[in-house]
Coordinates of C-alpha atoms and ligand atoms in Angstrom, one line a residue:
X1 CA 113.1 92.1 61.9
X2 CA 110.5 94.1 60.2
X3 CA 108.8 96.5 62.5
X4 CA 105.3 95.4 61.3
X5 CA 105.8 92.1 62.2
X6 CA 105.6 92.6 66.2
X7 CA 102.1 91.7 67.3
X8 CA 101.1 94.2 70.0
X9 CA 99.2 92.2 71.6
X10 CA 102.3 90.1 72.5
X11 CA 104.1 92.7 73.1
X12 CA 103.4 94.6 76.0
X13 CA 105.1 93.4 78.7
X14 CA 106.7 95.9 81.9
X15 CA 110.1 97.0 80.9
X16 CA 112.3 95.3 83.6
X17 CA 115.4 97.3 84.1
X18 CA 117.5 94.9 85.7
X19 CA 120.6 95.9 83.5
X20 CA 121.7 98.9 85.2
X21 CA 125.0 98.1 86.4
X22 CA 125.8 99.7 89.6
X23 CA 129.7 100.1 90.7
X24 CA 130.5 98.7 94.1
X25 CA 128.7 99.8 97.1
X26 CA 129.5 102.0 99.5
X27 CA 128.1 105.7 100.4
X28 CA 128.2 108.5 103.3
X29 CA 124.8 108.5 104.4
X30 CA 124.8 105.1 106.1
X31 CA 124.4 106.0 109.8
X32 CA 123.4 105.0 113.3
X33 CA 123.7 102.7 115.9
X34 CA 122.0 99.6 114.8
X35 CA 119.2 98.2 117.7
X36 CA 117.9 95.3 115.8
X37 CA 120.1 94.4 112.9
X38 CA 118.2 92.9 110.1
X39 CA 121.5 91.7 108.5
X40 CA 124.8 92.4 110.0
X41 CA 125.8 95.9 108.5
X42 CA 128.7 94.8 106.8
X43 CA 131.4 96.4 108.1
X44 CA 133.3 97.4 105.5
X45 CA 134.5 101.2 104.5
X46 CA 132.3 103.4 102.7
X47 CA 133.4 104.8 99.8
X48 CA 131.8 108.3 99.7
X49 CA 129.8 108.7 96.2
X50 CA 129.0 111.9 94.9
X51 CA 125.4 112.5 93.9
X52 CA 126.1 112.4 90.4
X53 CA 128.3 109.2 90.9
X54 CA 126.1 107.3 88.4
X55 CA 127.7 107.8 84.8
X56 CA 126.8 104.6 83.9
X57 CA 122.9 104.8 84.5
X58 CA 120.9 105.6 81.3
X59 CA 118.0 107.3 83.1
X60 CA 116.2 107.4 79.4
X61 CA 115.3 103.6 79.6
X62 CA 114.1 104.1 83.4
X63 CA 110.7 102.2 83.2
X64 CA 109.4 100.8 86.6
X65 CA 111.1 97.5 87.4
X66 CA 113.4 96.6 90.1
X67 CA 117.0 98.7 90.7
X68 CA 119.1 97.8 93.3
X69 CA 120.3 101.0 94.8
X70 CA 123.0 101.2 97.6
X71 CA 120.9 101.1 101.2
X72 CA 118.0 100.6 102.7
X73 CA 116.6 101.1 106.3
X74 CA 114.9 99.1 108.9
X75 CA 113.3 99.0 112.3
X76 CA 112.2 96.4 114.4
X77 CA 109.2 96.4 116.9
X78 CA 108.7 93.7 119.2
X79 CA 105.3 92.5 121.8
X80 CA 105.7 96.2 123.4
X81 CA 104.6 97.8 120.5
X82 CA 107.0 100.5 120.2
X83 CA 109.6 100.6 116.9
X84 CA 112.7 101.5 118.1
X85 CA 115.8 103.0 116.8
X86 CA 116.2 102.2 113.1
X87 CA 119.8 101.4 110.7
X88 CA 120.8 101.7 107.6
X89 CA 122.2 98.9 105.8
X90 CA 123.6 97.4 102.0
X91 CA 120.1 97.0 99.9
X92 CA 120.4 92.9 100.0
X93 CA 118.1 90.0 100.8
X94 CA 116.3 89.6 103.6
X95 CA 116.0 86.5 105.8
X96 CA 112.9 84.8 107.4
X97 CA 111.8 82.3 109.4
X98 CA 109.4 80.4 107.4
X99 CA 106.6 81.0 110.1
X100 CA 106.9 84.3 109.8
X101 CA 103.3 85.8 109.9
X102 CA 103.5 87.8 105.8
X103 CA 104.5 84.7 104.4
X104 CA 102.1 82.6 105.7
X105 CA 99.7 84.8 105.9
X106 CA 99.6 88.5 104.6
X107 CA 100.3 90.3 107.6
X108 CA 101.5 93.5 105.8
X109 CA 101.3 96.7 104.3
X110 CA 103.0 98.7 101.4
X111 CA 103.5 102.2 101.2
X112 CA 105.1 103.9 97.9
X113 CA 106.5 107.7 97.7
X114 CA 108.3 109.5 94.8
X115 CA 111.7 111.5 95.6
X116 CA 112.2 114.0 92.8
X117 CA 115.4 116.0 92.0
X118 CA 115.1 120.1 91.4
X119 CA 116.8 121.8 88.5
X120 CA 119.2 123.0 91.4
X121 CA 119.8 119.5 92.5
X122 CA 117.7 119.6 95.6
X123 CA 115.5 116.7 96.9
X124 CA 112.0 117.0 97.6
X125 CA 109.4 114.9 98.7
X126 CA 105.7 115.1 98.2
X127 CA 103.4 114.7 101.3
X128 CA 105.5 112.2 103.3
X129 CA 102.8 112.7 106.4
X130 CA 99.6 111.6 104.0
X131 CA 101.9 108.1 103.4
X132 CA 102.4 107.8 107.1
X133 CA 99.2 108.8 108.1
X134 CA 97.8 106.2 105.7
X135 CA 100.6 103.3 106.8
X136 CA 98.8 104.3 110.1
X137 CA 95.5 103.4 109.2
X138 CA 95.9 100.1 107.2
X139 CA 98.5 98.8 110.0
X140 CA 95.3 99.4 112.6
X141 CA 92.9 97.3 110.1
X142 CA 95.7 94.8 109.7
X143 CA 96.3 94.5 113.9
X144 CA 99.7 95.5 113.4
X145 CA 101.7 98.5 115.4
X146 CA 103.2 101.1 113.1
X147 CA 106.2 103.6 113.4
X148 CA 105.3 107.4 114.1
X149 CA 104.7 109.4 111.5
X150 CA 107.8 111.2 112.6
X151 CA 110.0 107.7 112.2
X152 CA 108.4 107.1 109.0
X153 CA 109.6 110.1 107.6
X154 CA 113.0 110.0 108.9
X155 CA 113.1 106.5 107.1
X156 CA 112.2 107.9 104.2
X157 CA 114.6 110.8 104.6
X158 CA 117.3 108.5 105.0
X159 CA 116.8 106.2 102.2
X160 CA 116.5 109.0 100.0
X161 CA 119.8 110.4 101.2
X162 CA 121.6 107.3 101.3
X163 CA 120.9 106.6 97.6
X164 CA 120.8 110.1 96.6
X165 CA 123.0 109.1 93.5
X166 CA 120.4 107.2 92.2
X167 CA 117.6 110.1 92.4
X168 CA 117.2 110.8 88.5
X169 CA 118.2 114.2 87.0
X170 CA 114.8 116.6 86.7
X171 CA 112.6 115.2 84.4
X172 CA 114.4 111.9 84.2
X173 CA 112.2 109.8 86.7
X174 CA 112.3 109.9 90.4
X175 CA 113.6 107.8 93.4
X176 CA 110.7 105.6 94.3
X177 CA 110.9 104.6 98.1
X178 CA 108.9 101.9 99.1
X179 CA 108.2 101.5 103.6
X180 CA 107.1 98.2 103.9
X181 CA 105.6 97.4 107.2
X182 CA 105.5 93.4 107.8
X183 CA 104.9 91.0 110.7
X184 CA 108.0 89.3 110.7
X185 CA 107.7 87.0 113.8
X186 CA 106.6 83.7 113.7
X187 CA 103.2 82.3 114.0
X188 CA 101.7 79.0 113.2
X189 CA 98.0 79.1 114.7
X190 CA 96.2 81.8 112.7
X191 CA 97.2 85.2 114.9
X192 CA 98.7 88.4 115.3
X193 CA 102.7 88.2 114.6
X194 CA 105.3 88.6 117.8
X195 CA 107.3 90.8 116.0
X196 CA 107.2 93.3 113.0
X197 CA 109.5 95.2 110.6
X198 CA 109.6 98.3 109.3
X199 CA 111.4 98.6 106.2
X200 CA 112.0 101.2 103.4
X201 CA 114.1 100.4 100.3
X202 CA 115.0 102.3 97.0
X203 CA 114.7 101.9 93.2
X204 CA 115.0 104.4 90.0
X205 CA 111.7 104.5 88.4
X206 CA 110.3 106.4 85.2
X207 CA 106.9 105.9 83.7
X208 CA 105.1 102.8 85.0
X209 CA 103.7 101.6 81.8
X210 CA 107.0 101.9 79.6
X211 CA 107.3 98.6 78.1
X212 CA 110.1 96.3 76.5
X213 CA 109.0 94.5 73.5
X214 CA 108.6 90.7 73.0
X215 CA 107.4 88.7 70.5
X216 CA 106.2 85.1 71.1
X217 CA 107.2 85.5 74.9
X218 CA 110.8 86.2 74.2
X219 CA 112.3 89.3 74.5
X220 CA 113.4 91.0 71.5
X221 CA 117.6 90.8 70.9
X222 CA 117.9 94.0 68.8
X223 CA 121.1 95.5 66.6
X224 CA 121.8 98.6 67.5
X225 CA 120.1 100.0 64.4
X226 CA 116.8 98.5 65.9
X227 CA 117.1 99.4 69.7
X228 CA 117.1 103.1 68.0
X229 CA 114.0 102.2 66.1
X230 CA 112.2 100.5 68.7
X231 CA 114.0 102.9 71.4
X232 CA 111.5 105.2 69.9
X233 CA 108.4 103.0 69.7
X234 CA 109.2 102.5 73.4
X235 CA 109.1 106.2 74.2
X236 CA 106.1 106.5 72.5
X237 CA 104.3 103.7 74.6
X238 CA 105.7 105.5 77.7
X239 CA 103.0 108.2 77.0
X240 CA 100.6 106.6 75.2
X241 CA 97.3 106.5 76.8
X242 CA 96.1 103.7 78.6
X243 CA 93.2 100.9 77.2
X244 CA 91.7 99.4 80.1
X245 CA 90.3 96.2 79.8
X246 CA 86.7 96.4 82.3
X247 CA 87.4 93.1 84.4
X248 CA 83.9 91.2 85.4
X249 CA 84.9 87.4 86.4
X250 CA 87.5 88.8 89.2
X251 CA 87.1 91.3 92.2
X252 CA 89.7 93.6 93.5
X253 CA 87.9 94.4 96.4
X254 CA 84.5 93.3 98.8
X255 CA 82.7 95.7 101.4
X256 CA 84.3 94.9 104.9
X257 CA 88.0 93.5 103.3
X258 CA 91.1 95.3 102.9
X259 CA 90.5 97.4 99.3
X260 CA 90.9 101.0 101.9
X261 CA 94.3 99.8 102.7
X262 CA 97.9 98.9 101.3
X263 CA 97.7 95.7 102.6
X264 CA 100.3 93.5 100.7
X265 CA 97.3 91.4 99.9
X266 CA 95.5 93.5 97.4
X267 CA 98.3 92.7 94.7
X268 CA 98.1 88.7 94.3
X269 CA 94.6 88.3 93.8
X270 CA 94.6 90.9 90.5
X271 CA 97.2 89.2 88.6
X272 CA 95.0 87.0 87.0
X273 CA 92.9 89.5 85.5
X274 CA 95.9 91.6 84.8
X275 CA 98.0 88.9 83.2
X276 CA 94.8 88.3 80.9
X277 CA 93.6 91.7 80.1
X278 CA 97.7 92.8 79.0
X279 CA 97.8 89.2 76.8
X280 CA 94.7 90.8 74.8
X281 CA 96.7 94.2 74.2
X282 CA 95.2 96.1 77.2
X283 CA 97.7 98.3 79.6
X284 CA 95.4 97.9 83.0
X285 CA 92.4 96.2 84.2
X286 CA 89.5 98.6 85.5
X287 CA 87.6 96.4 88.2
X288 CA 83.9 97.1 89.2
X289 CA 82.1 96.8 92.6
X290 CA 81.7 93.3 93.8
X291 CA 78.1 93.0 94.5
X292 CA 76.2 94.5 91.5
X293 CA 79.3 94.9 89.3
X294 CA 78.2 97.8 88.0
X295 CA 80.2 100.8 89.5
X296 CA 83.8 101.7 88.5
X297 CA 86.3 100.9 91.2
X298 CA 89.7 101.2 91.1
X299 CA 92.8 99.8 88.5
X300 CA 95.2 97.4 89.5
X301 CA 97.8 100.4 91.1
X302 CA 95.8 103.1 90.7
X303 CA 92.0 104.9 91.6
X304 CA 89.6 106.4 88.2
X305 CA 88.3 109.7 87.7
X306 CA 85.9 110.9 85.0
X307 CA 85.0 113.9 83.8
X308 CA 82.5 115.2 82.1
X309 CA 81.7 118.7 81.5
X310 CA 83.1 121.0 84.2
X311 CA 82.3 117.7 86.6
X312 CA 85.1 115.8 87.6
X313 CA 83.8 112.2 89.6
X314 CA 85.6 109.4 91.4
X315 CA 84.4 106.4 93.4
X316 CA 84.1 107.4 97.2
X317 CA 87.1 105.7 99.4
X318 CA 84.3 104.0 101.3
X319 CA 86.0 100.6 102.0
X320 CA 86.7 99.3 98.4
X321 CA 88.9 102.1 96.8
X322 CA 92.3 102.7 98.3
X323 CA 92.6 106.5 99.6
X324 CA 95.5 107.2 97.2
X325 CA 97.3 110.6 98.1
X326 CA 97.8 111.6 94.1
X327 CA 93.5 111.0 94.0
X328 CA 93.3 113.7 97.0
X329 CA 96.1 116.3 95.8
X330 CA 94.0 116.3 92.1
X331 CA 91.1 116.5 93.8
X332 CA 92.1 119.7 95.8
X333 CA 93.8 120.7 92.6
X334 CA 90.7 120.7 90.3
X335 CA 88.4 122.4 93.3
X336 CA 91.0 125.2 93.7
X337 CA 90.7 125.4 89.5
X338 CA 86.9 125.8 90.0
X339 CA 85.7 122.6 88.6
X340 CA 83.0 120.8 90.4
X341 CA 84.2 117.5 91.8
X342 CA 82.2 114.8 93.1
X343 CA 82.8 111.5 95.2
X344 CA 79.9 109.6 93.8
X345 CA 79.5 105.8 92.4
X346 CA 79.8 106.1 88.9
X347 CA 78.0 103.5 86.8
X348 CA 79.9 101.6 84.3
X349 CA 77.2 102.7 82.0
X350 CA 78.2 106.5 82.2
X351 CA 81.3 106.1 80.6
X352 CA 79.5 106.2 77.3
X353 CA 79.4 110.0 78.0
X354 CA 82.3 110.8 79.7
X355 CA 84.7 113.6 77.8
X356 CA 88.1 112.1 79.7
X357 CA 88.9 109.1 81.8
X358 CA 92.1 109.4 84.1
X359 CA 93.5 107.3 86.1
X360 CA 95.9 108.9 89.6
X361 CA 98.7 107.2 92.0
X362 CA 102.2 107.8 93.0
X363 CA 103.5 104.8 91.3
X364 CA 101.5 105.6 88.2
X365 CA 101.1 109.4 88.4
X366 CA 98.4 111.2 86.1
X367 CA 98.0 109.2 83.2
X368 CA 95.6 109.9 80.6
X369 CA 93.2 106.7 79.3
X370 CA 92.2 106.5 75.9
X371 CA 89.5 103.6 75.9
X372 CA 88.0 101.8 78.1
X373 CA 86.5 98.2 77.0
X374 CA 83.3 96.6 78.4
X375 CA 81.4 93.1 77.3
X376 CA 83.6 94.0 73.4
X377 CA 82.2 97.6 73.3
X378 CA 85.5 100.1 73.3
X379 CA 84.7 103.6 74.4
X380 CA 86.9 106.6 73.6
X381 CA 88.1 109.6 75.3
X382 CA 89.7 112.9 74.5
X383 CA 93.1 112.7 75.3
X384 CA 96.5 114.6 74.9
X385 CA 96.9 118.2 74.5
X386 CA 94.2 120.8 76.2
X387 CA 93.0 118.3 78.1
X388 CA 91.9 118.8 81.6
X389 CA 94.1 115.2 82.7
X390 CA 97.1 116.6 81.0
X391 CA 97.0 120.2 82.6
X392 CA 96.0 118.6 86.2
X393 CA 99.0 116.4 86.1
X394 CA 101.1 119.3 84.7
X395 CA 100.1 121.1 87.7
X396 CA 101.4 118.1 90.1
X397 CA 104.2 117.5 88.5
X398 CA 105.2 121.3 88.9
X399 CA 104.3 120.9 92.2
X400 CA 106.5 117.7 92.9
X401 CA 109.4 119.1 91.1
X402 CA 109.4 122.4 92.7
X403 CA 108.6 124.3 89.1
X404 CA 105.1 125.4 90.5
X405 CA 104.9 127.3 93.8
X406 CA 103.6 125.2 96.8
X407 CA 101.0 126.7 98.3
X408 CA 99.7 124.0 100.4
X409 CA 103.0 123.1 101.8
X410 CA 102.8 119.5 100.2
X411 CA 106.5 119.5 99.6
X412 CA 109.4 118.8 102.1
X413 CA 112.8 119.7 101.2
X414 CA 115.5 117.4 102.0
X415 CA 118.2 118.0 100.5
Ligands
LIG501 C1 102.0 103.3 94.4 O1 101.3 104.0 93.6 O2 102.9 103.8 95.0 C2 101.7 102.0 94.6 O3 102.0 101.5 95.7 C3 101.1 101.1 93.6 C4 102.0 99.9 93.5 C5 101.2 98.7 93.7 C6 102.8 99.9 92.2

């Protein structure tokens, strides 16, 4: 198949990595005395892995899709309030009742944090109290309880620890851990759910925008002299800068709604605008305000920055634009590099002037956009080397990987 002969535009799709084969499961980390089982732990012995027990995992083709990893954790909370007592148990399915209040109707929040593995081997994770903090908040405007920030974390810790052999090698990707917080009790009559869960699960991720190749909706079959071709072309997309596609039909988010939180129900209602803008070649949507649809919002995982000059700008996280903790730590990270940074609505318009447009999340990291298209008019921005995006995300990712010393105590070591 002739390299030419991919259309692009067909061909960037997220690069599912759902054939990592993992060997049978068992670990050492599983612990505690299970309160509320959310499946029977089964009860079979653990085999004890060593944390570099994955031989078989080729961490180069990590994108970010879904990787089963050993364990995962959960709590239950019931009419009192209070989550109690948490257990591990095998990563698997999870059962239901078909009333149960997320299903039916949204009750629930997503939180996302990155483990990453030191050239030593350590584990260390960036700003675990932020996540809980903000779980906090979006379970309040969601009339849901929440665990303590202190049982969030020891979630976290634990999932890390019990998949710790699936925490990539520095510079490989990192162990993405993702808390979900759902009301899991039946309800019929529009209301509050009986019961919740708290729940925090593991998966390998790399860059978020790595893509697999298809052509004509099917995924390309390659020889092995063409994976190492397009193996290539992939690794290249993996750092290519982003296009957005500026979306005006659909909103993300309205004044008074849920765009501050992670509720669960932010997600569905951009797919339609997503699904369309990657079908005409573009790697993200960038959605504007919802009355005037003039002011930059947010991406479909991730908030916008701009910068022009020594002036770095970002929509304010007044209700609309969710409070990402990457947005703040860059935002403390440009002040303390003396450039002026401003939480402002920034018109649509401005972008004609703008020297770099960045976009910042945990999932998506710092990632460098190249163009931006409005009503057919592209605009272009300086991107790659000596670039302000590409030094402040160095910066974060020295901090997050323990190369750059923290001096904001951001980091937790955990292992
Ligand atoms: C994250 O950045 O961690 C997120 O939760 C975004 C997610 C929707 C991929």
């Amino acid at each position: 198949m002739s390299f030419r002969s991919l259309s692009f535009q067909r061909c960037l799709q997220t690069f599912v990595a759902s054939s990592f084969n993992s060997k049978d499961k068992t670990h050492r980390y599983f612990s505690s005395n299970p309160a509320f089982p959310l499946q029977q732990p089964r009860k079979a012995s653990y085999k004890i892995y060593s944390e570099d027990e994955n031989g078989e995992m080729e961490w180069e083709k990590l994108g970010f899709g879904p990787v089963s990893t050993d364990f995962m954790y959960s709590m239950k909370c019931c009419e009192d309030g209070n989550f109690v007592q948490g257990n591990l148990t095998h990563h698997g399915n999870i059962e239901f009742s078909p009333f149960a209040a997320v299903l039916n109707y949204g009750q629930g929040i997503i939180e996302g944090l990155k483990v990453n593995r030191k050239e030593n081997g350590g584990l260390l994770l960036f700003r675990p109290d932020q996540h809980a903090l903000r779980m906090k908040m979006g379970a309040q405007r969601m009339c849901m309880p929440s665990p303590s920030i202190h049982q969030f974390i020891h979630a976290v810790k634990q999932t890390a620890l019990a998949n710790i052999r699936w925490v990539p090698p520095p510079g490989k990707g990192s162990l993405y851990i993702r808390p979900l917080l759902i009301g899991s009790g039946p309800v019929l009559r529009v209301g509050p759910a009986p019961e919740y869960m708290f729940l925090t699960y593991a998966s390998p991720v790399g860059n978020y925008f790595k893509v697999l190749l298809y052509l004509n909706d099917k995924q390309l079959i390659l020889t092995s002299n063409e994976i190492e071709l397009y193996g290539l072309l992939i690794k290249l997309q993996g750092r290519t800068p982003l296009s957005l596609y500026v979306e005006e039909e659909e909103v993300r988010a309205f004044s008074g709604g849920v765009g501050g939180v992670k509720s669960v129900s932010n997600y569905g209602p951009v797919l339609k605008a997503l699904v369309r803008a990657k079908s005409l070649g573009f790697s993200d949507v960038l959605y504007l305000d919802s009355v005037s649809k003039k002011y930059l919002e947010e991406v479909s995982a991730s908030n916008i920055f701009t910068l022009k000059g020594n002036v770095i700008s970002t929509p304010p996280t007044s209700g609309t634009i969710l409070p990402g903790i990457t947005r703040k730590s860059i935002i403390e990270i440009a002040l303390g590099l003396g450039f002026q940074v401003e939480e402002r609505y920034i018109s649509v318009h401005e972008l004609t002037e703008a020297d770099e447009v960045f976009c910042t999340g945990t999932a998506v990291g710092v990632a460098a956009v190249g163009s931006v298209t409005y009503r057919g008019t592209r605009f272009e921005f300086k991107v790659g080397e000596n670039t302000v995006c590409q030094a402040l995300g160095s910066i974060l990712v020295g901090i997050q990987t323990g190369l750059i010393e923290d001096k904001e105590e951001w980091i937790i070591n955990i292992h």
